[in-house]
Amino acid sequence: MKAKIKSIWRMSLVFIMITFFVAQSVTTVSATQSTLDDNASVTADTDSDASDILGIKITTGDGNASLSGALQIMLVLTVIALCPSILIMVTSFTRILIVMHFTRAAVATQTAPPNQVLVGISLFLTFFIMSPVFSQVNENAIQPFSKGEITQEQALDEGLKPIRKFMLDNVKDEDLDSMASIAGIESISSKDEIPTNVLIPAFIISELRIAFWIGFLIYLPFVVIDMVVASTLMSMGMMMLPPTTISMPFKILLFVLADGWNLIIVNLIKTFVV
């Protein structure tokens, strides 16, 4: 009990120290940004009209608007925190990972391949499938925004268009209708009018349905092997011997001889429309 109390006390102390250092860093960054903003305001041209409202610095001299440093840091940290969810929910990652887990469960190899390997395979296959989409986002949004040719709102809209197109091409119409009816959208002339907050959950449901259907098809041949082995053991009177112990080598042999990983990965990639 004393050891647990000491461990909790040490973890609390470490957390307090980390919080203190983060607070100090934020204070330093804010102070530096304030100094830079003051210097910039002193040396600004007289024909530029600038205003600062609630920490948002808006410059109207050349028609451009810019956020203050504290808000920029907050937005960057928010995007970084949401990147895993965005990668998982609006790309092909979900379907690939679920199918990989179904494959491992069907072969009954328990932890081979391990979770880290399955996640790595799913991640690199996601990059492979989504590379045309990411290229369009880079060409239409990131590069023009970095060159100052478009604003932040325009970059967000242009970067969202290829991702929306990918989701619309791979989502089922019945899922879109269900989410639209829940959201209170009664009539839509085209799919482009569907809001993104309606499209994303419909896409997730569609991905789950397709992944589980593919997993069912993968399970079928291995279930047949289990049935054959179980009936053979029953006929031989070996009722105390677990059928999975005998069927697992045959499953692995069938999977290797059929080049299972190549069949599953290649055909899984073909199920996506990019």
CSV table of C-alpha atoms in Angstrom, one decimal:
chain,number,residue,atom,x,y,z
A,1,MET,CA,0.0,0.0,0.0
A,2,LYS,CA,2.8,2.4,0.8
A,3,ALA,CA,4.5,1.6,-2.5
A,4,LYS,CA,1.3,2.5,-4.3
A,5,ILE,CA,1.0,5.8,-2.4
A,6,LYS,CA,4.6,6.6,-3.2
A,7,SER,CA,4.1,5.8,-6.9
A,8,ILE,CA,1.0,8.0,-7.1
A,9,TRP,CA,2.8,10.8,-5.3
A,10,ARG,CA,5.7,10.6,-7.8
A,11,MET,CA,3.3,10.6,-10.8
A,12,SER,CA,1.5,13.7,-9.3
A,13,LEU,CA,4.8,15.5,-8.9
A,14,VAL,CA,5.9,14.7,-12.4
A,15,PHE,CA,2.5,16.0,-13.7
A,16,ILE,CA,2.8,19.2,-11.7
A,17,MET,CA,6.3,19.8,-13.1
A,18,ILE,CA,5.2,19.2,-16.7
A,19,THR,CA,2.3,21.5,-16.2
A,20,PHE,CA,4.6,24.2,-14.8
A,21,PHE,CA,7.0,24.0,-17.7
A,22,VAL,CA,4.2,24.1,-20.2
A,23,ALA,CA,2.8,27.1,-18.5
A,24,GLN,CA,6.2,28.8,-18.5
A,25,SER,CA,6.7,28.0,-22.2
A,26,VAL,CA,3.3,29.4,-23.2
A,27,THR,CA,3.9,32.5,-21.1
A,28,THR,CA,7.3,33.0,-22.8
A,29,VAL,CA,5.8,32.5,-26.3
A,30,SER,CA,2.9,34.9,-25.5
A,31,ALA,CA,5.4,37.5,-24.2
A,32,THR,CA,7.6,37.2,-27.3
A,33,GLN,CA,4.6,37.4,-29.6
A,34,SER,CA,3.4,40.5,-27.8
A,35,THR,CA,6.8,42.1,-28.2
A,36,LEU,CA,6.8,41.3,-31.9
A,37,ASP,CA,3.3,42.6,-32.3
A,38,ASP,CA,4.2,45.9,-30.5
A,39,ASN,CA,7.3,46.3,-32.7
A,40,ALA,CA,5.3,45.6,-35.8
A,41,SER,CA,2.7,48.1,-34.9
A,42,VAL,CA,5.3,50.8,-34.3
A,43,THR,CA,7.0,50.3,-37.6
A,44,ALA,CA,3.8,49.8,-39.6
A,45,ASP,CA,2.9,52.2,-42.5
A,46,THR,CA,0.5,55.0,-41.8
A,47,ASP,CA,-1.9,53.9,-44.6
A,48,SER,CA,-2.6,50.5,-43.1
A,49,ASP,CA,-5.7,50.2,-40.8
A,50,ALA,CA,-5.2,47.5,-38.1
A,51,SER,CA,-7.4,46.5,-35.2
A,52,ASP,CA,-7.1,44.0,-32.4
A,53,ILE,CA,-10.3,42.4,-31.1
A,54,LEU,CA,-10.2,39.8,-28.4
A,55,GLY,CA,-6.7,38.7,-29.2
A,56,ILE,CA,-7.4,38.5,-33.0
A,57,LYS,CA,-5.2,40.8,-35.0
A,58,ILE,CA,-7.0,41.9,-38.2
A,59,THR,CA,-5.1,43.9,-40.7
A,60,THR,CA,-7.3,45.7,-43.3
A,61,GLY,CA,-4.7,47.8,-45.1
A,62,ASP,CA,-4.0,45.2,-47.8
A,63,GLY,CA,-7.3,43.3,-47.3
A,64,ASN,CA,-5.6,40.3,-45.5
A,65,ALA,CA,-6.5,39.0,-42.0
A,66,SER,CA,-4.1,37.2,-39.7
A,67,LEU,CA,-4.6,35.6,-36.3
A,68,SER,CA,-2.5,36.4,-33.3
A,69,GLY,CA,0.3,34.1,-32.3
A,70,ALA,CA,-1.5,32.6,-29.3
A,71,LEU,CA,-4.5,31.7,-31.4
A,72,GLN,CA,-2.3,30.3,-34.1
A,73,ILE,CA,-0.5,28.0,-31.6
A,74,MET,CA,-3.9,26.9,-30.2
A,75,LEU,CA,-5.2,26.1,-33.7
A,76,VAL,CA,-2.0,24.2,-34.6
A,77,LEU,CA,-2.2,22.1,-31.4
A,78,THR,CA,-5.9,21.4,-32.0
A,79,VAL,CA,-5.2,20.1,-35.5
A,80,ILE,CA,-2.3,18.0,-34.3
A,81,ALA,CA,-4.5,16.4,-31.6
A,82,LEU,CA,-7.3,15.7,-34.2
A,83,CYS,CA,-5.0,14.3,-36.9
A,84,PRO,CA,-5.3,10.6,-35.7
A,85,SER,CA,-9.1,10.8,-35.7
A,86,ILE,CA,-9.1,12.5,-39.1
A,87,LEU,CA,-6.7,9.9,-40.5
A,88,ILE,CA,-8.8,7.0,-39.2
A,89,MET,CA,-12.3,8.3,-40.0
A,90,VAL,CA,-12.1,10.0,-43.4
A,91,THR,CA,-9.6,7.6,-45.1
A,92,SER,CA,-9.4,4.0,-46.0
A,93,PHE,CA,-7.7,3.1,-42.7
A,94,THR,CA,-10.8,1.8,-40.9
A,95,ARG,CA,-11.7,-0.8,-43.6
A,96,ILE,CA,-8.2,-2.1,-44.0
A,97,LEU,CA,-7.5,-2.5,-40.3
A,98,ILE,CA,-10.8,-4.3,-39.6
A,99,VAL,CA,-10.2,-6.7,-42.5
A,100,MET,CA,-6.7,-7.4,-41.3
A,101,HIS,CA,-8.0,-8.2,-37.8
A,102,PHE,CA,-10.7,-10.5,-39.3
A,103,THR,CA,-8.0,-12.3,-41.3
A,104,ARG,CA,-5.8,-12.9,-38.2
A,105,ALA,CA,-8.8,-14.2,-36.3
A,106,ALA,CA,-9.9,-16.5,-39.1
A,107,VAL,CA,-6.5,-18.1,-39.3
A,108,ALA,CA,-6.5,-18.4,-35.5
A,109,THR,CA,-2.9,-17.4,-35.0
A,110,GLN,CA,-3.8,-15.3,-32.0
A,111,THR,CA,-1.1,-12.6,-32.0
A,112,ALA,CA,0.7,-13.3,-35.3
A,113,PRO,CA,1.0,-10.9,-36.9
A,114,PRO,CA,1.0,-8.5,-33.8
A,115,ASN,CA,-1.2,-5.4,-33.6
A,116,GLN,CA,1.8,-3.1,-34.4
A,117,VAL,CA,2.4,-4.9,-37.7
A,118,LEU,CA,-1.3,-4.8,-38.6
A,119,VAL,CA,-1.5,-1.1,-37.8
A,120,GLY,CA,1.7,-0.4,-39.8
A,121,ILE,CA,0.4,-2.4,-42.8
A,122,SER,CA,-3.0,-0.5,-42.6
A,123,LEU,CA,-1.2,2.8,-42.3
A,124,PHE,CA,1.1,2.4,-45.4
A,125,LEU,CA,-1.8,0.9,-47.4
A,126,THR,CA,-3.8,4.0,-46.5
A,127,PHE,CA,-1.0,6.3,-47.7
A,128,PHE,CA,-0.8,4.2,-51.0
A,129,ILE,CA,-4.6,4.4,-51.6
A,130,MET,CA,-5.0,8.0,-50.5
A,131,SER,CA,-1.9,9.3,-52.3
A,132,PRO,CA,-3.9,10.8,-55.2
A,133,VAL,CA,-6.2,12.6,-52.7
A,134,PHE,CA,-3.3,13.9,-50.7
A,135,SER,CA,-1.6,15.1,-53.9
A,136,GLN,CA,-4.7,17.1,-54.8
A,137,VAL,CA,-4.9,18.6,-51.3
A,138,ASN,CA,-1.2,19.6,-51.6
A,139,GLU,CA,-1.5,21.1,-55.0
A,140,ASN,CA,-4.9,22.9,-54.5
A,141,ALA,CA,-4.6,24.0,-50.9
A,142,ILE,CA,-1.3,23.7,-49.2
A,143,GLN,CA,1.0,25.1,-51.8
A,144,PRO,CA,-1.1,28.1,-52.8
A,145,PHE,CA,-1.7,28.9,-49.2
A,146,SER,CA,2.0,28.7,-48.4
A,147,LYS,CA,2.7,31.1,-51.3
A,148,GLY,CA,0.1,33.5,-50.1
A,149,GLU,CA,-2.1,33.1,-53.1
A,150,ILE,CA,-5.3,32.1,-51.2
A,151,THR,CA,-6.6,32.7,-47.7
A,152,GLN,CA,-7.1,30.2,-44.9
A,153,GLU,CA,-10.8,29.8,-45.6
A,154,GLN,CA,-10.1,29.1,-49.3
A,155,ALA,CA,-7.3,26.7,-48.5
A,156,LEU,CA,-9.7,24.8,-46.1
A,157,ASP,CA,-12.4,24.6,-48.8
A,158,GLU,CA,-10.0,23.5,-51.5
A,159,GLY,CA,-8.3,20.9,-49.3
A,160,LEU,CA,-11.7,19.5,-48.2
A,161,LYS,CA,-13.0,18.9,-51.8
A,162,PRO,CA,-10.7,15.9,-52.7
A,163,ILE,CA,-11.5,14.3,-49.3
A,164,ARG,CA,-15.2,14.8,-49.8
A,165,LYS,CA,-15.0,13.3,-53.3
A,166,PHE,CA,-13.3,10.2,-51.9
A,167,MET,CA,-15.9,9.8,-49.3
A,168,LEU,CA,-18.8,10.4,-51.7
A,169,ASP,CA,-17.4,7.8,-54.1
A,170,ASN,CA,-17.1,5.1,-51.4
A,171,VAL,CA,-20.2,5.8,-49.3
A,172,LYS,CA,-23.5,3.9,-49.7
A,173,ASP,CA,-26.6,5.9,-50.7
A,174,GLU,CA,-28.7,4.3,-48.0
A,175,ASP,CA,-26.2,5.5,-45.3
A,176,LEU,CA,-26.3,9.0,-46.8
A,177,ASP,CA,-30.1,8.9,-46.7
A,178,SER,CA,-30.2,7.7,-43.1
A,179,MET,CA,-27.8,10.4,-41.9
A,180,ALA,CA,-29.5,13.1,-43.9
A,181,SER,CA,-32.9,12.2,-42.5
A,182,ILE,CA,-31.6,12.3,-38.9
A,183,ALA,CA,-30.0,15.7,-39.6
A,184,GLY,CA,-33.4,17.0,-40.9
A,185,ILE,CA,-32.3,17.3,-44.5
A,186,GLU,CA,-35.3,16.4,-46.6
A,187,SER,CA,-34.4,17.3,-50.2
A,188,ILE,CA,-31.0,17.4,-51.9
A,189,SER,CA,-30.5,18.0,-55.6
A,190,SER,CA,-26.9,16.7,-55.7
A,191,LYS,CA,-24.4,15.0,-53.4
A,192,ASP,CA,-22.3,18.1,-53.3
A,193,GLU,CA,-24.9,19.8,-51.2
A,194,ILE,CA,-24.5,17.2,-48.4
A,195,PRO,CA,-22.8,18.8,-45.4
A,196,THR,CA,-19.5,17.4,-44.2
A,197,ASN,CA,-20.9,16.7,-40.7
A,198,VAL,CA,-23.5,14.4,-42.4
A,199,LEU,CA,-21.1,12.8,-44.9
A,200,ILE,CA,-18.5,11.7,-42.3
A,201,PRO,CA,-20.8,9.5,-40.1
A,202,ALA,CA,-22.4,8.0,-43.2
A,203,PHE,CA,-19.0,7.2,-44.6
A,204,ILE,CA,-17.9,5.6,-41.3
A,205,ILE,CA,-21.0,3.4,-41.2
A,206,SER,CA,-20.5,2.4,-44.8
A,207,GLU,CA,-16.9,1.4,-44.1
A,208,LEU,CA,-17.9,-0.7,-41.2
A,209,ARG,CA,-20.5,-2.6,-43.2
A,210,ILE,CA,-18.1,-3.3,-46.1
A,211,ALA,CA,-15.3,-4.4,-43.7
A,212,PHE,CA,-17.5,-6.8,-41.8
A,213,TRP,CA,-18.9,-8.2,-45.1
A,214,ILE,CA,-15.3,-8.8,-46.4
A,215,GLY,CA,-14.4,-10.4,-43.0
A,216,PHE,CA,-17.4,-12.8,-43.3
A,217,LEU,CA,-16.2,-13.9,-46.8
A,218,ILE,CA,-12.7,-14.5,-45.4
A,219,TYR,CA,-14.0,-16.6,-42.5
A,220,LEU,CA,-15.9,-19.1,-44.7
A,221,PRO,CA,-13.1,-21.3,-46.0
A,222,PHE,CA,-11.5,-21.5,-42.5
A,223,VAL,CA,-14.9,-22.5,-41.0
A,224,VAL,CA,-15.1,-25.3,-43.5
A,225,ILE,CA,-11.7,-26.5,-42.3
A,226,ASP,CA,-12.8,-26.4,-38.7
A,227,MET,CA,-15.9,-28.4,-39.5
A,228,VAL,CA,-14.0,-31.1,-41.4
A,229,VAL,CA,-11.4,-31.5,-38.6
A,230,ALA,CA,-14.1,-31.6,-35.9
A,231,SER,CA,-16.1,-34.2,-37.7
A,232,THR,CA,-13.0,-36.3,-38.4
A,233,LEU,CA,-12.0,-36.2,-34.7
A,234,MET,CA,-15.5,-37.1,-33.6
A,235,SER,CA,-15.6,-40.1,-36.0
A,236,MET,CA,-12.2,-41.2,-34.6
A,237,GLY,CA,-13.5,-40.9,-31.0
A,238,MET,CA,-11.0,-38.1,-30.1
A,239,MET,CA,-13.7,-36.0,-28.5
A,240,MET,CA,-11.3,-34.6,-25.8
A,241,LEU,CA,-8.8,-33.2,-28.4
A,242,PRO,CA,-9.6,-29.6,-29.2
A,243,PRO,CA,-10.3,-29.3,-33.0
A,244,THR,CA,-8.5,-25.9,-33.2
A,245,THR,CA,-5.2,-27.5,-32.2
A,246,ILE,CA,-5.4,-29.7,-35.3
A,247,SER,CA,-7.1,-27.3,-37.7
A,248,MET,CA,-4.7,-24.3,-37.2
A,249,PRO,CA,-1.7,-25.9,-39.1
A,250,PHE,CA,-4.1,-26.7,-42.0
A,251,LYS,CA,-5.4,-23.2,-42.0
A,252,ILE,CA,-1.9,-21.8,-42.1
A,253,LEU,CA,-1.0,-24.2,-44.9
A,254,LEU,CA,-4.1,-23.3,-46.9
A,255,PHE,CA,-3.4,-19.6,-46.4
A,256,VAL,CA,0.2,-19.8,-47.5
A,257,LEU,CA,-0.5,-22.1,-50.5
A,258,ALA,CA,-3.3,-19.7,-51.7
A,259,ASP,CA,-1.0,-16.7,-51.3
A,260,GLY,CA,-3.6,-15.3,-48.9
A,261,TRP,CA,-2.0,-12.0,-48.0
A,262,ASN,CA,-1.5,-11.0,-51.6
A,263,LEU,CA,-5.1,-12.0,-52.5
A,264,ILE,CA,-6.6,-10.1,-49.5
A,265,ILE,CA,-4.5,-6.9,-49.8
A,266,VAL,CA,-4.7,-6.6,-53.6
A,267,ASN,CA,-8.5,-7.2,-53.7
A,268,LEU,CA,-9.0,-4.9,-50.7
A,269,ILE,CA,-7.2,-2.1,-52.5
A,270,LYS,CA,-9.5,-2.7,-55.5
A,271,THR,CA,-12.6,-2.1,-53.4
A,272,PHE,CA,-11.8,1.6,-53.1
A,273,VAL,CA,-12.7,4.1,-55.7
A,274,VAL,CA,-10.2,7.0,-55.9
